[in-house]
């Protein structure tokens, strides 16, 4: 199966890049034209810049620069076999890095700019995305974000920027500049602060690879049904335990407090994370937050990571989470909650 998935890549090469470990001063900047210019220079010099996208904040590096890419892994403390998404300003730029078949082209036309990542074969030797960022794979993950700050930065930089979510590996993704600073202060040079992100969960990741049905590798900001409608076919799920999307490791979005799913009651030391109108039964809980009192899944997605962080910071004995419907954006929300609960 793996051979079928990666036709020209029977094994993954081990790549090593040595990076000096130094602590750096992190500047938090408003996204003025001048500051975006400074951020562009920082990227060009191999520095790390966190920036808002419509999904979550990403920690960006010049995708062509292996040492800069290595610094991203180092800053996040991320297992280095995990490939990163390369962000570009337009579909045209994406075509310089990846080969788009008819399906991938349809999806790019329909959803870019927006919260969709496409995994496609990379163009080959000339691929501007460093092989370390691709974890040695012959495929590349590409996305054109719609957030105006991300757009401006990418246009000005003029080359792909790899940007995983700007959190320490295994922690909840950041939906504000403060979250980024909590996790990465002293490890990256600049944070462009443009307030809360809109979507709140990461992009949907779809693989369109030769001789393979299109697969949903990670549910995210665009619901499965919308993608299937454009494709005109059903999406398959990720095949078995392939490493093609190691970001899907079971325990990936973990707060410190244990998470209890589909809860209807809250115990005394626990925090309650609700959804919809129903109030929890039982004890009083140390704190109550509601992802969306009206039961709106888009609002719940936007609040998810911020509320998990907020409740976790109170050091409760656990976080009891109400059940959340699995349709539409609910698939991505439930996926992140299951991962947060795994330990
Ligand atoms: O919304 C998002 O996608 C955010 C913002 C910052 O753009 N980024 C993000 O990146 O979530 P990251 O690195 O945390 O997640 C990237 C996902 C992982 O599941 C990774 O394994 C998968 O994309 N991925 C990237 N390149 C891949 C490739 N060549 N093959 C398979 N999976 C790939
Ligand atoms: Mg992440």
Tab-separated table of C-alpha atoms and ligand atoms in Angstrom:
chain	number	residue	atom	x	y	z
A	1	UNK	CA	0.000	0.000	0.000
A	2	UNK	CA	2.803	2.358	0.904
A	3	UNK	CA	4.560	1.590	-2.367
A	4	UNK	CA	1.346	2.339	-4.221
A	5	UNK	CA	0.966	5.575	-2.369
A	6	UNK	CA	4.495	6.738	-3.020
A	7	UNK	CA	5.228	5.210	-6.402
A	8	UNK	CA	8.749	6.578	-6.842
A	9	UNK	CA	9.736	6.428	-3.211
A	10	UNK	CA	10.095	2.895	-1.868
A	11	UNK	CA	11.724	4.171	1.318
A	12	UNK	CA	12.003	7.480	3.128
A	13	UNK	CA	15.524	8.883	3.217
A	14	UNK	CA	16.931	10.021	6.515
A	15	UNK	CA	17.824	13.700	6.374
A	16	UNK	CA	19.995	15.423	8.918
A	17	UNK	CA	20.590	19.130	9.241
A	18	UNK	CA	22.541	20.554	12.153
A	19	UNK	CA	21.153	23.710	13.684
A	20	UNK	CA	22.797	25.753	16.408
A	21	UNK	CA	20.518	26.023	19.456
A	22	UNK	CA	20.314	29.640	20.505
A	23	UNK	CA	17.660	31.560	22.302
A	24	UNK	CA	16.321	34.558	20.446
A	25	UNK	CA	14.258	37.664	21.209
A	26	UNK	CA	10.668	37.418	19.989
A	27	UNK	CA	9.067	40.625	18.725
A	28	UNK	CA	5.255	40.830	18.573
A	29	UNK	CA	4.317	43.235	15.761
A	30	UNK	CA	1.072	44.646	14.393
A	31	UNK	CA	0.727	43.737	10.704
A	32	UNK	CA	1.430	47.174	9.236
A	33	UNK	CA	2.998	47.404	5.791
A	34	UNK	CA	6.325	48.234	7.397
A	35	UNK	CA	6.188	45.290	9.792
A	36	UNK	CA	5.190	42.880	7.032
A	37	UNK	CA	8.235	44.167	5.140
A	38	UNK	CA	10.399	43.411	8.186
A	39	UNK	CA	8.848	39.961	8.455
A	40	UNK	CA	9.679	39.328	4.786
A	41	UNK	CA	13.314	40.251	5.410
A	42	UNK	CA	13.389	38.035	8.474
A	43	UNK	CA	12.126	35.073	6.416
A	44	UNK	CA	14.695	35.785	3.723
A	45	UNK	CA	17.437	35.723	6.384
A	46	UNK	CA	16.359	32.292	7.609
A	47	UNK	CA	14.455	33.591	10.627
A	48	UNK	CA	11.095	32.321	11.905
A	49	UNK	CA	7.926	34.409	11.622
A	50	UNK	CA	4.576	33.401	13.111
A	51	UNK	CA	1.614	34.785	11.192
A	52	UNK	CA	-2.168	34.491	11.244
A	53	UNK	CA	-4.035	32.407	8.699
A	54	UNK	CA	-7.814	32.022	8.566
A	55	UNK	CA	-7.479	28.650	10.396
A	56	UNK	CA	-4.807	28.980	13.097
A	57	UNK	CA	-1.480	30.838	13.480
A	58	UNK	CA	1.430	29.218	11.648
A	59	UNK	CA	5.162	29.444	12.378
A	60	UNK	CA	6.725	30.225	9.033
A	61	UNK	CA	10.139	29.694	7.462
A	62	UNK	CA	11.561	29.988	3.944
A	63	UNK	CA	10.617	26.610	2.436
A	64	UNK	CA	13.770	26.585	0.266
A	65	UNK	CA	16.142	26.976	3.210
A	66	UNK	CA	16.883	23.655	4.925
A	67	UNK	CA	18.382	25.234	8.041
A	68	UNK	CA	15.380	27.551	8.473
A	69	UNK	CA	13.065	24.543	8.070
A	70	UNK	CA	15.085	22.637	10.650
A	71	UNK	CA	14.693	25.550	13.048
A	72	UNK	CA	10.897	25.182	12.734
A	73	UNK	CA	11.110	21.540	13.845
A	74	UNK	CA	13.436	22.607	16.646
A	75	UNK	CA	11.193	25.470	17.824
A	76	UNK	CA	8.148	23.219	17.876
A	77	UNK	CA	9.975	20.207	19.319
A	78	UNK	CA	8.269	18.278	16.520
A	79	UNK	CA	9.208	14.737	15.465
A	80	UNK	CA	11.217	15.407	12.339
A	81	UNK	CA	9.494	12.785	10.188
A	82	UNK	CA	6.448	15.034	10.084
A	83	UNK	CA	6.108	16.846	6.730
A	84	UNK	CA	5.110	20.534	6.739
A	85	UNK	CA	2.588	22.441	4.629
A	86	UNK	CA	4.073	24.955	2.173
A	87	UNK	CA	2.017	28.147	1.901
A	88	UNK	CA	1.957	30.081	-1.361
A	89	UNK	CA	0.196	33.223	-2.560
A	90	UNK	CA	-1.691	31.721	-5.508
A	91	UNK	CA	-2.528	28.550	-7.418
A	92	UNK	CA	0.032	29.603	-10.035
A	93	UNK	CA	2.779	29.635	-7.403
A	94	UNK	CA	1.576	26.251	-6.138
A	95	UNK	CA	2.064	24.788	-9.635
A	96	UNK	CA	5.790	25.602	-9.409
A	97	UNK	CA	6.071	23.130	-6.524
A	98	UNK	CA	3.458	20.454	-7.192
A	99	UNK	CA	1.835	18.545	-10.053
A	100	UNK	CA	-1.934	18.966	-10.090
A	101	UNK	CA	-4.130	16.352	-11.744
A	102	UNK	CA	-7.719	17.160	-12.792
A	103	UNK	CA	-9.081	16.427	-9.290
A	104	UNK	CA	-6.499	18.560	-7.512
A	105	UNK	CA	-7.077	21.367	-9.998
A	106	UNK	CA	-10.829	21.283	-9.392
A	107	UNK	CA	-10.323	21.494	-5.642
A	108	UNK	CA	-7.745	24.283	-5.912
A	109	UNK	CA	-10.055	26.322	-8.160
A	110	UNK	CA	-13.005	25.810	-5.826
A	111	UNK	CA	-11.400	26.323	-2.413
A	112	UNK	CA	-8.264	28.474	-2.794
A	113	UNK	CA	-7.598	30.807	-1.224
A	114	UNK	CA	-8.990	29.018	1.824
A	115	UNK	CA	-8.625	26.312	4.492
A	116	UNK	CA	-7.665	23.433	2.157
A	117	UNK	CA	-4.273	21.690	1.897
A	118	UNK	CA	-3.576	19.520	-1.133
A	119	UNK	CA	-0.987	16.740	-1.069
A	120	UNK	CA	0.257	16.248	-4.639
A	121	UNK	CA	3.421	14.836	-6.272
A	122	UNK	CA	6.208	17.418	-6.136
A	123	UNK	CA	7.586	18.689	-9.426
A	124	UNK	CA	10.866	16.826	-8.965
A	125	UNK	CA	14.431	18.094	-8.540
A	126	UNK	CA	13.362	21.716	-8.992
A	127	UNK	CA	10.761	21.624	-6.222
A	128	UNK	CA	11.230	24.838	-4.224
A	129	UNK	CA	10.059	23.075	-1.043
A	130	UNK	CA	13.154	21.642	0.674
A	131	UNK	CA	13.123	17.870	1.113
A	132	UNK	CA	13.394	18.274	4.871
A	133	UNK	CA	10.051	20.100	4.819
A	134	UNK	CA	8.649	17.179	2.815
A	135	UNK	CA	10.210	14.685	5.260
A	136	UNK	CA	11.959	13.144	2.257
A	137	UNK	CA	8.649	12.303	0.545
A	138	UNK	CA	8.150	12.737	-3.198
A	139	UNK	CA	4.895	14.522	-2.417
A	140	UNK	CA	4.309	18.064	-1.218
A	141	UNK	CA	1.583	19.658	0.918
A	142	UNK	CA	0.428	23.015	-0.515
A	143	UNK	CA	-2.052	25.626	0.621
A	144	UNK	CA	-3.087	29.149	-0.426
A	145	UNK	CA	-4.410	30.835	2.725
A	146	UNK	CA	-7.055	33.559	2.447
A	147	UNK	CA	-6.124	35.634	5.505
A	148	UNK	CA	-5.108	39.120	4.270
A	149	UNK	CA	-1.964	39.213	6.445
A	150	UNK	CA	-0.842	35.785	5.226
A	151	UNK	CA	-1.638	36.812	1.640
A	152	UNK	CA	0.374	40.027	1.910
A	153	UNK	CA	3.348	38.290	3.496
A	154	UNK	CA	3.382	35.551	0.832
A	155	UNK	CA	3.025	37.987	-2.087
A	156	UNK	CA	5.836	40.072	-0.773
A	157	UNK	CA	8.098	37.135	0.016
A	158	UNK	CA	7.477	35.615	-3.413
A	159	UNK	CA	8.435	32.041	-2.472
A	160	UNK	CA	6.801	29.192	-0.514
A	161	UNK	CA	6.708	29.491	3.265
A	162	UNK	CA	6.405	26.320	5.329
A	163	UNK	CA	4.173	26.884	8.318
A	164	UNK	CA	2.963	24.271	10.745
A	165	UNK	CA	0.636	25.448	13.497
A	166	UNK	CA	2.610	27.761	15.808
A	167	UNK	CA	2.412	25.632	18.960
A	168	UNK	CA	4.856	23.279	20.694
A	169	UNK	CA	4.432	19.808	19.266
A	170	UNK	CA	1.547	17.929	20.844
A	171	UNK	CA	-0.055	21.097	22.238
A	172	UNK	CA	-3.298	22.752	21.215
A	173	UNK	CA	-3.046	24.907	18.053
A	174	UNK	CA	-2.882	28.696	18.536
A	175	UNK	CA	-5.795	30.912	17.517
A	176	UNK	CA	-4.253	34.152	18.840
A	177	UNK	CA	-0.823	35.796	19.023
A	178	UNK	CA	-0.824	35.323	22.823
A	179	UNK	CA	-1.151	31.559	22.358
A	180	UNK	CA	1.838	31.645	20.010
A	181	UNK	CA	3.878	33.662	22.505
A	182	UNK	CA	2.949	31.216	25.319
A	183	UNK	CA	4.446	28.309	23.395
A	184	UNK	CA	7.208	29.808	21.252
A	185	UNK	CA	8.534	32.967	22.929
A	186	UNK	CA	12.340	32.990	22.806
A	187	UNK	CA	12.295	30.428	19.979
A	188	UNK	CA	11.144	32.522	16.995
A	189	UNK	CA	11.987	36.058	15.842
A	190	UNK	CA	8.628	37.678	14.984
A	191	UNK	CA	4.929	37.173	15.710
A	192	UNK	CA	2.556	39.151	13.469
A	193	UNK	CA	-0.450	39.832	15.707
A	194	UNK	CA	-3.816	40.214	14.002
A	195	UNK	CA	-6.118	39.046	16.769
A	196	UNK	CA	-8.178	35.869	16.802
A	197	UNK	CA	-8.314	33.588	13.764
A	198	UNK	CA	-11.675	33.007	12.133
A	199	UNK	CA	-12.019	29.279	11.390
A	200	UNK	CA	-10.253	27.972	14.493
A	201	UNK	CA	-9.425	24.433	13.291
A	202	UNK	CA	-6.681	23.631	10.801
A	203	UNK	CA	-7.136	23.166	7.077
A	204	UNK	CA	-8.683	20.028	5.591
A	205	UNK	CA	-5.878	17.888	4.116
A	206	UNK	CA	-6.676	16.001	0.900
A	207	UNK	CA	-4.242	13.772	-1.010
A	208	UNK	CA	-4.593	13.645	-4.815
A	209	UNK	CA	-1.907	11.171	-5.895
A	210	UNK	CA	-1.474	9.122	-9.084
A	211	UNK	CA	-3.388	5.832	-9.272
A	212	UNK	CA	-5.009	6.512	-5.926
A	213	UNK	CA	-8.513	7.628	-5.039
A	214	UNK	CA	-8.628	11.077	-3.409
A	215	UNK	CA	-8.196	10.682	0.344
A	216	UNK	CA	-9.124	12.775	3.346
A	217	UNK	CA	-5.959	12.762	5.486
A	218	UNK	CA	-7.181	15.281	8.065
A	219	UNK	CA	-10.692	16.670	8.540
A	220	UNK	CA	-10.585	20.448	8.908
A	221	UNK	CA	-12.026	23.829	8.034
A	222	UNK	CA	-13.844	22.652	4.883
A	223	UNK	CA	-16.366	19.892	5.575
A	224	UNK	CA	-15.973	16.554	3.760
A	225	UNK	CA	-19.370	16.895	2.030
A	226	UNK	CA	-18.391	20.199	0.356
A	227	UNK	CA	-15.254	18.625	-1.070
A	228	UNK	CA	-17.131	15.546	-2.268
A	229	UNK	CA	-19.673	17.771	-4.001
A	230	UNK	CA	-16.957	19.536	-6.008
A	231	UNK	CA	-15.077	16.293	-6.764
A	232	UNK	CA	-18.241	14.447	-7.707
A	233	UNK	CA	-16.999	11.393	-5.805
A	234	UNK	CA	-16.692	10.058	-2.271
A	235	UNK	CA	-13.429	10.679	-0.419
A	236	UNK	CA	-11.626	7.691	1.034
A	237	UNK	CA	-10.041	7.971	4.462
A	238	UNK	CA	-6.270	7.786	5.046
A	239	UNK	CA	-5.070	4.286	4.232
A	240	UNK	CA	-4.181	2.239	7.325
A	241	UNK	CA	-1.246	3.360	9.423
A	242	UNK	CA	0.744	4.873	6.572
A	243	UNK	CA	3.103	7.655	7.483
A	244	UNK	CA	1.574	9.853	4.815
A	245	UNK	CA	0.011	12.087	7.406
A	246	UNK	CA	1.990	11.666	10.605
A	247	UNK	CA	0.303	14.828	11.906
A	248	UNK	CA	-2.496	12.389	12.508
A	249	UNK	CA	-0.651	10.611	15.342
A	250	UNK	CA	-3.385	9.742	17.848
A	251	UNK	CA	-2.252	11.974	20.694
A	252	UNK	CA	-1.691	15.294	19.053
A	253	UNK	CA	-3.660	18.127	20.554
A	254	UNK	CA	-3.290	17.341	24.231
A	255	UNK	CA	-3.940	19.784	27.068
A	256	UNK	CA	-2.437	18.732	30.447
A	257	UNK	CA	-5.828	17.951	31.995
A	258	UNK	CA	-7.415	14.645	30.997
A	259	UNK	CA	-10.338	15.104	28.629
A	260	UNK	CA	-13.642	13.264	29.081
A	261	UNK	CA	-15.817	13.170	25.965
A	262	UNK	CA	-19.597	13.030	25.514
A	263	UNK	CA	-20.071	14.102	29.118
A	264	UNK	CA	-23.497	14.968	30.462
A	265	UNK	CA	-22.368	15.795	33.991
A	266	UNK	CA	-19.424	17.642	35.555
A	267	UNK	CA	-17.572	16.547	38.729
A	268	UNK	CA	-16.486	19.027	41.400
A	269	UNK	CA	-12.835	19.498	40.386
A	270	UNK	CA	-13.551	19.336	36.662
A	271	UNK	CA	-14.030	22.090	34.101
A	272	UNK	CA	-17.022	21.939	31.743
A	273	UNK	CA	-16.839	22.586	28.027
A	274	UNK	CA	-20.386	22.750	26.738
A	275	UNK	CA	-22.096	22.925	23.364
A	276	UNK	CA	-25.689	23.992	22.756
A	277	UNK	CA	-28.309	24.773	25.339
A	278	UNK	CA	-27.997	21.751	27.679
A	279	UNK	CA	-26.510	22.501	31.126
A	280	UNK	CA	-24.314	19.856	32.824
A	281	UNK	CA	-25.718	17.684	35.596
A	282	UNK	CA	-23.900	16.894	38.835
A	283	UNK	CA	-21.208	18.941	40.626
A	284	UNK	CA	-20.481	22.635	40.072
A	285	UNK	CA	-17.210	22.307	38.208
A	286	UNK	CA	-14.332	24.801	38.510
A	287	UNK	CA	-15.364	26.677	35.366
A	288	UNK	CA	-17.885	26.472	32.547
A	289	UNK	CA	-17.337	27.548	28.956
A	290	UNK	CA	-19.701	26.956	26.048
A	291	UNK	CA	-18.276	26.464	22.527
A	292	UNK	CA	-21.562	27.706	21.073
A	293	UNK	CA	-24.684	28.200	23.181
A	294	UNK	CA	-26.791	28.261	19.988
A	295	UNK	CA	-25.252	25.005	18.698
A	296	UNK	CA	-23.420	26.624	15.742
A	297	UNK	CA	-20.540	24.336	14.632
A	298	UNK	CA	-18.575	27.149	12.943
A	299	UNK	CA	-18.621	29.169	16.157
A	300	UNK	CA	-17.611	26.054	18.118
A	301	UNK	CA	-14.646	25.391	15.800
A	302	UNK	CA	-13.464	28.978	16.167
A	303	UNK	CA	-13.579	28.729	19.978
A	304	UNK	CA	-12.291	25.169	20.394
A	305	UNK	CA	-8.539	25.598	20.926
A	306	UNK	CA	-8.802	28.898	22.831
A	307	UNK	CA	-11.335	27.406	25.262
A	308	UNK	CA	-9.311	24.219	25.784
A	309	UNK	CA	-6.294	26.376	26.638
A	310	UNK	CA	-8.324	28.614	28.908
A	311	UNK	CA	-9.814	25.715	30.880
A	312	UNK	CA	-6.509	23.809	30.999
A	313	UNK	CA	-4.782	26.877	32.507
A	314	UNK	CA	-7.071	26.566	35.557
A	315	UNK	CA	-5.494	23.143	36.259
A	316	UNK	CA	-8.770	21.269	36.693
A	317	UNK	CA	-8.795	17.524	37.541
A	318	UNK	CA	-10.232	17.029	34.062
A	319	UNK	CA	-12.187	18.700	31.271
A	320	UNK	CA	-15.664	17.270	30.684
A	321	UNK	CA	-16.783	17.954	27.119
A	322	UNK	CA	-20.404	17.802	25.994
A	323	UNK	CA	-21.204	15.681	22.953
A	324	UNK	CA	-20.926	17.550	19.650
A	325	UNK	CA	-22.677	16.481	16.430
A	326	UNK	CA	-20.385	14.863	13.848
A	327	UNK	CA	-21.759	16.449	10.666
A	328	UNK	CA	-20.103	19.289	8.707
A	329	UNK	CA	-17.355	20.988	10.737
A	330	UNK	CA	-18.293	18.647	13.597
A	331	UNK	CA	-16.065	15.977	11.993
A	332	UNK	CA	-12.945	18.134	12.471
A	333	UNK	CA	-13.998	19.234	15.964
A	334	UNK	CA	-14.616	15.660	17.132
A	335	UNK	CA	-11.343	14.517	15.533
A	336	UNK	CA	-9.363	17.127	17.526
A	337	UNK	CA	-11.246	16.280	20.733
A	338	UNK	CA	-10.569	12.537	20.340
A	339	UNK	CA	-6.875	13.294	19.910
A	340	UNK	CA	-6.895	15.579	22.931
A	341	UNK	CA	-8.514	12.768	24.946
A	342	UNK	CA	-6.003	10.061	23.836
A	343	UNK	CA	-3.198	9.359	26.278
B	1	LIG	O1	-4.541	25.205	8.865
B	1	LIG	C1	-3.435	24.678	8.716
B	1	LIG	O2	-3.231	23.724	7.935
B	1	LIG	C2	-2.278	25.225	9.553
B	1	LIG	C3	-2.039	26.666	9.103
B	1	LIG	C4	-0.875	27.313	9.803
B	1	LIG	O3	-1.883	26.720	7.714
B	1	LIG	N1	-1.094	24.432	9.398
B	1	LIG	C5	-0.997	23.200	9.909
B	1	LIG	O4	0.204	22.583	9.654
B	1	LIG	O5	-1.873	22.650	10.564
B	1	LIG	P1	0.721	21.304	10.406
B	1	LIG	O6	2.142	21.148	9.982
B	1	LIG	O7	0.482	21.424	11.878
B	1	LIG	O8	-0.098	20.113	9.795
B	1	LIG	C6	0.266	19.627	8.516
B	1	LIG	C7	-0.499	18.381	8.160
B	1	LIG	C8	0.034	17.215	8.947
B	1	LIG	O9	-1.028	16.331	9.235
B	1	LIG	C9	1.052	16.639	7.968
B	1	LIG	O10	1.387	15.334	8.246
B	1	LIG	C10	0.301	16.822	6.649
B	1	LIG	O11	-0.307	18.082	6.784
B	1	LIG	N2	1.214	16.864	5.497
B	1	LIG	C11	2.007	17.849	5.061
B	1	LIG	N3	2.715	17.478	3.972
B	1	LIG	C12	2.365	16.198	3.715
B	1	LIG	C13	2.731	15.240	2.725
B	1	LIG	N4	3.636	15.499	1.781
B	1	LIG	N5	2.144	14.030	2.772
B	1	LIG	C14	1.213	13.766	3.718
B	1	LIG	N6	0.832	14.609	4.683
B	1	LIG	C15	1.393	15.806	4.675
B	2	LIG	MG1	-0.391	21.239	14.198
